[in-house]
Coordinates of N, CA, C and O in Angstrom, one line a residue:
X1 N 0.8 -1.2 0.0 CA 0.0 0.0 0.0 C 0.9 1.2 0.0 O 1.8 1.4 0.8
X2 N 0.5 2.3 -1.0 CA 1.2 3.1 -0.8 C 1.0 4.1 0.0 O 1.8 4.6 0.8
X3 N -0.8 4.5 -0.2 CA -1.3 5.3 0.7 C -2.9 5.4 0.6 O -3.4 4.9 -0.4
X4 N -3.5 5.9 1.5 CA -5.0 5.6 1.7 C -5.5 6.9 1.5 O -4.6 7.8 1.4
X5 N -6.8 7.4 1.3 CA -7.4 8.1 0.6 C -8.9 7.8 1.2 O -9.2 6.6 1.5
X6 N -10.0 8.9 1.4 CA -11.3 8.6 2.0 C -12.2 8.2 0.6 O -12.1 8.4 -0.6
X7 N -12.9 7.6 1.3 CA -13.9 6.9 -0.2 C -15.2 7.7 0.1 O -15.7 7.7 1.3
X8 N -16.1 8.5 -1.3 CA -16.8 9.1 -1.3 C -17.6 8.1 -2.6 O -17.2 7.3 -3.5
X9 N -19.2 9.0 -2.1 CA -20.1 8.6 -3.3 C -20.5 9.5 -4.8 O -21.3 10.5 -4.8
X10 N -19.8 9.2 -6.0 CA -20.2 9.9 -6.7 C -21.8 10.1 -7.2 O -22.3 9.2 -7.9
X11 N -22.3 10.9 -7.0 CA -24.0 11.3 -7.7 C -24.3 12.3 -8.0 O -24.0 13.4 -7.6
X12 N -25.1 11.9 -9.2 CA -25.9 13.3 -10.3 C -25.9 14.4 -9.3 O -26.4 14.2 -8.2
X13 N -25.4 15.5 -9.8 CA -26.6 16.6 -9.3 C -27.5 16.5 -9.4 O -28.1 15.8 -10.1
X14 N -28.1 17.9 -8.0 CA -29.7 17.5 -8.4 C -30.0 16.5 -7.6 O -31.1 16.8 -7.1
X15 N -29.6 15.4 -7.1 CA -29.7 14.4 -6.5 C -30.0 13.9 -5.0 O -29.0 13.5 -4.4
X16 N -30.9 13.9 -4.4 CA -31.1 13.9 -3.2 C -29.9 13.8 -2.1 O -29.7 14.3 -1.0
X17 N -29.2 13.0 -2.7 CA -28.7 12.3 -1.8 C -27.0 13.7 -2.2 O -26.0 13.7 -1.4
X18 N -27.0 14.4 -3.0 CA -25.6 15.5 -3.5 C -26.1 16.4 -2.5 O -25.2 17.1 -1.9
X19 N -27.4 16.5 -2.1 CA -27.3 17.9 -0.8 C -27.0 17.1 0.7 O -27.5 17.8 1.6
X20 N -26.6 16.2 1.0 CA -26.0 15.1 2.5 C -24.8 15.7 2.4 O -24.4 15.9 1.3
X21 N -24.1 16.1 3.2 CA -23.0 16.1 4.0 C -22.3 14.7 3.9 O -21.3 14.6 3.3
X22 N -22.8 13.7 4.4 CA -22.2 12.6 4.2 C -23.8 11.0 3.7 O -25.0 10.9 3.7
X23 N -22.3 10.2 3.0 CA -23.6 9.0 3.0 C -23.5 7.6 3.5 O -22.4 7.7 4.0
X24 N -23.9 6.4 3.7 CA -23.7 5.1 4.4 C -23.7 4.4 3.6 O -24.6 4.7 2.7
X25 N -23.1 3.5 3.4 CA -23.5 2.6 2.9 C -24.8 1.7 2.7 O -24.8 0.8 1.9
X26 N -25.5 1.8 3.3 CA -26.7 1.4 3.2 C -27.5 2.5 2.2 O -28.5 2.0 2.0
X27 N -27.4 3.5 1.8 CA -28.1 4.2 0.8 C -27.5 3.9 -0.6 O -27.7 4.8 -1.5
X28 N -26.8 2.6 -0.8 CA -26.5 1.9 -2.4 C -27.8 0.6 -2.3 O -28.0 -0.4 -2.9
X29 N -28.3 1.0 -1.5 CA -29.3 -0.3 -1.6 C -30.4 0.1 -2.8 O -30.9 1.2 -3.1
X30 N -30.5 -1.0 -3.3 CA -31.6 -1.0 -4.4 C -31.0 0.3 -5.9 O -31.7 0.6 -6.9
X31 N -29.8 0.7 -5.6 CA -29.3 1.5 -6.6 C -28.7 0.6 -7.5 O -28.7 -0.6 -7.3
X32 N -28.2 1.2 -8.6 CA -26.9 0.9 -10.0 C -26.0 1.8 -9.7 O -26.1 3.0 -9.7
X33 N -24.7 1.0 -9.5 CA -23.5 1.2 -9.4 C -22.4 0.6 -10.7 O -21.8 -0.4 -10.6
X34 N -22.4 1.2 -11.6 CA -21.4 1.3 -13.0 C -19.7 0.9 -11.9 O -19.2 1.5 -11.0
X35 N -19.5 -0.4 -12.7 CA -18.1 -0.4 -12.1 C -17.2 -1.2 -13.3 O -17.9 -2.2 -13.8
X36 N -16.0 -1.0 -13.7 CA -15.2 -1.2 -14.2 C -15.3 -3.0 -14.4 O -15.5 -3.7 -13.4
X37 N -15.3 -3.5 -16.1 CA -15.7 -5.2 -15.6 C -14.0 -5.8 -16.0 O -13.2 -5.1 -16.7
X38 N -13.7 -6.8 -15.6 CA -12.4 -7.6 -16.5 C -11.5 -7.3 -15.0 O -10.5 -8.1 -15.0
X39 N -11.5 -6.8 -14.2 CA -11.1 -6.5 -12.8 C -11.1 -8.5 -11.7 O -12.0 -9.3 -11.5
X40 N -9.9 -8.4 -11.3 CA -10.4 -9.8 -10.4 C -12.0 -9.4 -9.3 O -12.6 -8.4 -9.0
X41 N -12.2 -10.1 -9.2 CA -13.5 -9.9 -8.2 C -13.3 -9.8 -6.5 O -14.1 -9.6 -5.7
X42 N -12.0 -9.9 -6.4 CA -11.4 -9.4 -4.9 C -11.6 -8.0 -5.2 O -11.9 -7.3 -4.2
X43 N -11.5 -7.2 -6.3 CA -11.2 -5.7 -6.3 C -12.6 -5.2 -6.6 O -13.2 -4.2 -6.2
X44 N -13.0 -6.2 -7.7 CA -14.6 -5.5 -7.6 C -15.6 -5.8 -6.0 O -16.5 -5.0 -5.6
X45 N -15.5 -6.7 -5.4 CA -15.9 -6.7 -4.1 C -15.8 -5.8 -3.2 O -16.7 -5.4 -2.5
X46 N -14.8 -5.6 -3.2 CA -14.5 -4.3 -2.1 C -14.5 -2.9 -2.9 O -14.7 -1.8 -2.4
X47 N -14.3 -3.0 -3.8 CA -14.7 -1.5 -4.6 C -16.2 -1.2 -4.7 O -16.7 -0.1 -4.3
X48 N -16.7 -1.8 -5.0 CA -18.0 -1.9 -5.3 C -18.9 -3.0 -4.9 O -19.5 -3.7 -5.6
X49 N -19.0 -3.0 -3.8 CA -19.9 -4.5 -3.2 C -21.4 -4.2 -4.2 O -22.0 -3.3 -4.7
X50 N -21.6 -5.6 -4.0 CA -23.0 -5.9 -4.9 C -24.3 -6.3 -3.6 O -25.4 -6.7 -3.8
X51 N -23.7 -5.9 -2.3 CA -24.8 -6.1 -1.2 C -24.2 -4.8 -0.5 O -23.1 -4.4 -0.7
X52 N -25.2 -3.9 0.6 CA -25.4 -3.4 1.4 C -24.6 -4.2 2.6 O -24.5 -5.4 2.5
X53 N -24.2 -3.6 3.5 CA -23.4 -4.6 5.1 C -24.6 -5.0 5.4 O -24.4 -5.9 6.1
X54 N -26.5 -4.8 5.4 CA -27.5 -5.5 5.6 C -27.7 -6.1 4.9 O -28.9 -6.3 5.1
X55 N -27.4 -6.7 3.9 CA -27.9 -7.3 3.2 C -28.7 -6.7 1.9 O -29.5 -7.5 1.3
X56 N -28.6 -5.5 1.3 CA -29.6 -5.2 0.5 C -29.1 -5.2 -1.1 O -28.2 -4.6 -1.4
X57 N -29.7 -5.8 -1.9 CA -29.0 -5.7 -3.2 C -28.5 -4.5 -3.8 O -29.4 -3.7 -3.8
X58 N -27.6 -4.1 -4.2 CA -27.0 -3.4 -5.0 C -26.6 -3.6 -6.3 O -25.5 -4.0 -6.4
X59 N -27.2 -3.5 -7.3 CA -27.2 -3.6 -8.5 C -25.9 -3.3 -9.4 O -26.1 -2.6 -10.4
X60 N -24.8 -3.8 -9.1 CA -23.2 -3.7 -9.8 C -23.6 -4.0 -11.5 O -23.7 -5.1 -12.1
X61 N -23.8 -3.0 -11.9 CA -23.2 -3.0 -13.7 C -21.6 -3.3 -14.2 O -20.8 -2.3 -14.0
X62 N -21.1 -4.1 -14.6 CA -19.6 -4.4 -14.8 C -19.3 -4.5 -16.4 O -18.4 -5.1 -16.9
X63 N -20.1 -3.8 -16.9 CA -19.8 -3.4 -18.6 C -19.1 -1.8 -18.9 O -19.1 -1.2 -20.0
X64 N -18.7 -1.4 -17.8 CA -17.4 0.0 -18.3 C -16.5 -0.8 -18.8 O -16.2 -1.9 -18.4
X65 N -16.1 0.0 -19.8 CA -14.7 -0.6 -20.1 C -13.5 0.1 -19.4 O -12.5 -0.6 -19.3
X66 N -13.6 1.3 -18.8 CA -12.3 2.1 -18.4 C -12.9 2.9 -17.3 O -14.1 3.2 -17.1
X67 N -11.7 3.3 -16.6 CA -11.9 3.9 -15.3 C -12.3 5.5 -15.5 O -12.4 6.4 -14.6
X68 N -12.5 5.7 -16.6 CA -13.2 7.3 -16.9 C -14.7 6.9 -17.4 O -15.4 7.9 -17.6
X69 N -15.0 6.2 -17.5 CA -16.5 6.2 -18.3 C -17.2 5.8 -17.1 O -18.0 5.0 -17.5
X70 N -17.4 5.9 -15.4 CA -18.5 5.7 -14.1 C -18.8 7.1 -14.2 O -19.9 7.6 -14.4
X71 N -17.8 7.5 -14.1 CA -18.2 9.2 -13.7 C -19.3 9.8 -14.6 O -20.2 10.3 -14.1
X72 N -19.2 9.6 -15.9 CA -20.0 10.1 -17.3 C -20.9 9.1 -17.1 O -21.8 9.5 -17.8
X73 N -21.3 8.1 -16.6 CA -22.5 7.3 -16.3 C -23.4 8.3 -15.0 O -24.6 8.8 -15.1
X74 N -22.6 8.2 -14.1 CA -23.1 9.2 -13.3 C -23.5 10.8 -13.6 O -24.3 11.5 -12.9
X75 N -23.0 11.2 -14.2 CA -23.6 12.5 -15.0 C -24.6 12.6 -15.5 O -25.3 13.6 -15.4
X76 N -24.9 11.2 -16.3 CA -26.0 10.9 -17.4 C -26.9 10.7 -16.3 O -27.8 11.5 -16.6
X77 N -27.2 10.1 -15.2 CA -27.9 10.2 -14.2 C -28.3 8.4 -14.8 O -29.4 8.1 -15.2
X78 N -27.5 7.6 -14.7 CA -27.4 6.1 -14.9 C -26.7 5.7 -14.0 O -25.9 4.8 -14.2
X79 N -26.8 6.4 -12.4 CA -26.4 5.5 -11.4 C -25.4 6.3 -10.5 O -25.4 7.5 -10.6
X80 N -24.8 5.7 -9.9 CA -24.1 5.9 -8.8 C -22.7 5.2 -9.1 O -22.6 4.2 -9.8
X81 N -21.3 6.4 -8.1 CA -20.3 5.1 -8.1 C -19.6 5.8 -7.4 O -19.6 7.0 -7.2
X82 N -18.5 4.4 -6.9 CA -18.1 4.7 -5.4 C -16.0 5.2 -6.1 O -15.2 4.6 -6.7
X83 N -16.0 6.3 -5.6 CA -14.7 6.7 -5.9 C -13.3 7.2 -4.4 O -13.6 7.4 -3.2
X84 N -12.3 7.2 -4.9 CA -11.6 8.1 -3.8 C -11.9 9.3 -3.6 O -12.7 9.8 -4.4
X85 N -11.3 10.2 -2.6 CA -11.6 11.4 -2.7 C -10.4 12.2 -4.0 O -10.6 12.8 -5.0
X86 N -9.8 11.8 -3.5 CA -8.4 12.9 -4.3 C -8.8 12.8 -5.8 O -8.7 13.7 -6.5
X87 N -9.4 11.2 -6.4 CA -9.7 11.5 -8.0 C -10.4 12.5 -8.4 O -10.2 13.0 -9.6
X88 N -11.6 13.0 -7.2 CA -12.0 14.2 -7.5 C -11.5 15.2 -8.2 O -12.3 15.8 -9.0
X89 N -10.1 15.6 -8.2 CA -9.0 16.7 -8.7 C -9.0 16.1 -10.2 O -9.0 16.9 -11.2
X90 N -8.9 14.6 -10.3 CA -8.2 14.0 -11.7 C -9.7 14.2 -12.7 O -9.4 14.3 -13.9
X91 N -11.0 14.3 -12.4 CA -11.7 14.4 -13.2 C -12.9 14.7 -12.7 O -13.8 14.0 -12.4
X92 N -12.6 16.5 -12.4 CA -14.2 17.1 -12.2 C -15.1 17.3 -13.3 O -14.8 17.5 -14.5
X93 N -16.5 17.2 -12.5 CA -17.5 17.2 -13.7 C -18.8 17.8 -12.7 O -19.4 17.3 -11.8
X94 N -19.0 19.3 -13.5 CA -19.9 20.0 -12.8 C -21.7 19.3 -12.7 O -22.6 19.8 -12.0
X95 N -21.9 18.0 -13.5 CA -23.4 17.5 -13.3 C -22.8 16.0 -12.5 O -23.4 14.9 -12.8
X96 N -21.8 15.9 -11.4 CA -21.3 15.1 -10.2 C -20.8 15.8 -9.0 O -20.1 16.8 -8.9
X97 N -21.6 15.1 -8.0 CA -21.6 15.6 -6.7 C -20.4 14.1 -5.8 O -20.5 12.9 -5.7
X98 N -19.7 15.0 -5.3 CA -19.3 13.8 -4.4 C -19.2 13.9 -2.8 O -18.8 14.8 -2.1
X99 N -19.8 12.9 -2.6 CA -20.5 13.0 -0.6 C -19.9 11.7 -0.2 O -20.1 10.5 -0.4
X100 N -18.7 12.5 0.7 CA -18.1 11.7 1.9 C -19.2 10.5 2.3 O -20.4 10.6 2.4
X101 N -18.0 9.1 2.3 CA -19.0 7.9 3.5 C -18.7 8.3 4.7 O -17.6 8.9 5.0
X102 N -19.9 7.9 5.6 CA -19.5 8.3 7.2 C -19.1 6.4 7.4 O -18.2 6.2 8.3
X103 N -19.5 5.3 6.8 CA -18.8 4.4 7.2 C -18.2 3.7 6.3 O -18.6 2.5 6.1
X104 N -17.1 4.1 5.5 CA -16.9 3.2 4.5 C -15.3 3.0 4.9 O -15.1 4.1 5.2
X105 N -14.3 2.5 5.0 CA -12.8 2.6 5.2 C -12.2 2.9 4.0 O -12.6 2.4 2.9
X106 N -11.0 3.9 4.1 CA -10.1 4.8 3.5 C -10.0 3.9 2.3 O -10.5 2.9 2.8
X107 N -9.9 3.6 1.3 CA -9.2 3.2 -0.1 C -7.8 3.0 0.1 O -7.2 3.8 0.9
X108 N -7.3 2.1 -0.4 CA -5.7 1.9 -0.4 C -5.3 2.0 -1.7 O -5.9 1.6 -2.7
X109 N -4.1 2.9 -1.6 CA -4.0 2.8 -3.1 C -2.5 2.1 -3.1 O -1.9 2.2 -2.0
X110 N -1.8 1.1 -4.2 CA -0.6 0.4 -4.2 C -0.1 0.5 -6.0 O -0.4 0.9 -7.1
X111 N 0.5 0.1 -5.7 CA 1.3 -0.2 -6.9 C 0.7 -1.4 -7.6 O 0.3 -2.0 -6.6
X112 N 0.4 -2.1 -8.7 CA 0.3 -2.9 -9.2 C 1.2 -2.7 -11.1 O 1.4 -1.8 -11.8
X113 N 1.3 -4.2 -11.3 CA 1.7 -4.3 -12.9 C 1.7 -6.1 -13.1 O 1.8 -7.1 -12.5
X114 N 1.5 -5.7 -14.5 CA 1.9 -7.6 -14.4 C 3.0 -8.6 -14.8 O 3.9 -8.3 -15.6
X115 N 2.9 -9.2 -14.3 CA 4.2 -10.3 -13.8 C 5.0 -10.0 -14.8 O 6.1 -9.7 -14.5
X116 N 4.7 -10.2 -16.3 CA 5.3 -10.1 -17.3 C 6.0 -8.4 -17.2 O 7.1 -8.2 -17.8
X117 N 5.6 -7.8 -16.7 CA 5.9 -6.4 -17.0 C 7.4 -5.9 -15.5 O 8.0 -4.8 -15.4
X118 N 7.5 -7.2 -14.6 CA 8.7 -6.8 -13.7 C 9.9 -6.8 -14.0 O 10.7 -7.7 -13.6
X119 N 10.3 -5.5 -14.8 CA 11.8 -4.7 -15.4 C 12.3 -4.5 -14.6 O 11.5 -4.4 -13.6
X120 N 13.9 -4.3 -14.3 CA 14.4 -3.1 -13.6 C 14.0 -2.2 -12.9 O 14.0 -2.0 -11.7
X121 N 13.5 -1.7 -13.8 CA 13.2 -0.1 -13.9 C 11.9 -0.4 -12.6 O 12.0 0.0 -11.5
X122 N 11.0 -1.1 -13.1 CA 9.5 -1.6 -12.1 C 10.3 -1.7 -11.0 O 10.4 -0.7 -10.2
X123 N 10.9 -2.7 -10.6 CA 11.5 -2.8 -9.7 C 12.3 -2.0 -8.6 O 12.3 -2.0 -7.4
X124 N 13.0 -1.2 -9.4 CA 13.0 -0.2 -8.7 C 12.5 1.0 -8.5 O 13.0 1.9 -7.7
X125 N 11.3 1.2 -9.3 CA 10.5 2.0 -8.6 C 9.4 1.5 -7.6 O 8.6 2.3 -7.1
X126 N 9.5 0.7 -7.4 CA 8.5 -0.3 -6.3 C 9.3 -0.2 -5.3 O 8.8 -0.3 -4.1
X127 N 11.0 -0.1 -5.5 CA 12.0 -0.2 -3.7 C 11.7 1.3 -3.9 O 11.1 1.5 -2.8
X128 N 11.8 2.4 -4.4 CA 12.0 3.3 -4.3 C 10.5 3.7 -3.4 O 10.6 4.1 -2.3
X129 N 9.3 3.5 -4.1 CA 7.8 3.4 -3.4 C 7.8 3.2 -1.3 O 7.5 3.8 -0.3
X130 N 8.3 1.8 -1.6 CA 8.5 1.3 -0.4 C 9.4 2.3 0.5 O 9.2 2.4 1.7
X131 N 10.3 2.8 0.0 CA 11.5 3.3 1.1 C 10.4 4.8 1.8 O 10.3 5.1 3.0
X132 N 9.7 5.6 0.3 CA 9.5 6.7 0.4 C 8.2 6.4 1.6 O 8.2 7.2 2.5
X133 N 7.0 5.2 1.6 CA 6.2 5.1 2.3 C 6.3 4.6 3.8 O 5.4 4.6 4.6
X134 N 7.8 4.1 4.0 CA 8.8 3.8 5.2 C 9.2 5.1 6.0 O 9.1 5.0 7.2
X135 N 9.5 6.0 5.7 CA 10.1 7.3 5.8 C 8.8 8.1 5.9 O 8.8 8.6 7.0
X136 N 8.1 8.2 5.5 CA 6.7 9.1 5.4 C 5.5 8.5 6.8 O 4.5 9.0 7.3
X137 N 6.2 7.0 7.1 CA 5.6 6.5 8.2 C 6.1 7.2 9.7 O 5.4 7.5 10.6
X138 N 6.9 7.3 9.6 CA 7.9 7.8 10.6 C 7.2 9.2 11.3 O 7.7 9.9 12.2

């Protein structure tokens, strides 16, 4: 892990739920949540659970192809989706509101690549990652 990040709910303006201060997870119940599909299912689980912590269905859409097209679903007013805070900066969009979870745990963000892809270079930017998140723990 490199570092954690608070997890917020992206939603249309306009949207009942964009004038909350904060939201729970229990108000994805009975919603559509647009999430990235071709992802292992350890990451769609925890990104996007398909149940409420009571039990209530959540309707996970897994036909995005890329991590820019939830947001523009959510604009279009086709759902809901659960982001970090700080992506906010990487892609605002004035018809998306984003409202802090009051229970949701921080996002981890890490490094990943695949196996085929462990260079040098990867490699050492992953000791380099590690040293900097060693020292920043301190």
């Amino acid at each position: 892990m490199v570092f954690r990040d608070p997890a917020v709910l992206a939603v249309p303006a306009g949207h009942p739920l964009a004038e909350r201060d904060t939201v729970r997870q229990e108000d994805l119940a009975g919603q559509t949540v647009p999430a990235v599909g071709g992802v292992p299912d350890h990451w769609l689980d925890q990104l996007v659970p398909d149940r409420t912590p009571h039990g209530a269905p959540v309707h996970r859409v897994t036909d995005i192809g890329s991590w820019q097209e939830p947001p523009a679903s959510v604009g279009a007013r086709r759902g809901f989706t659960l982001a970090a805070e700080q992506g906010i900066r990487f892609s605002p969009r004035p018809d998306v509101v984003h409202v802090p979870f009051a229970d949701r745990p921080p996002i981890s963000h890490g490094l990943i690549w695949r196996t085929t892809g462990a260079t040098a270079t990867v490699r050492a930017f992953a000791a380099a990652m590690a040293r900097w998140r060693a020292s920043a723990a301190r």
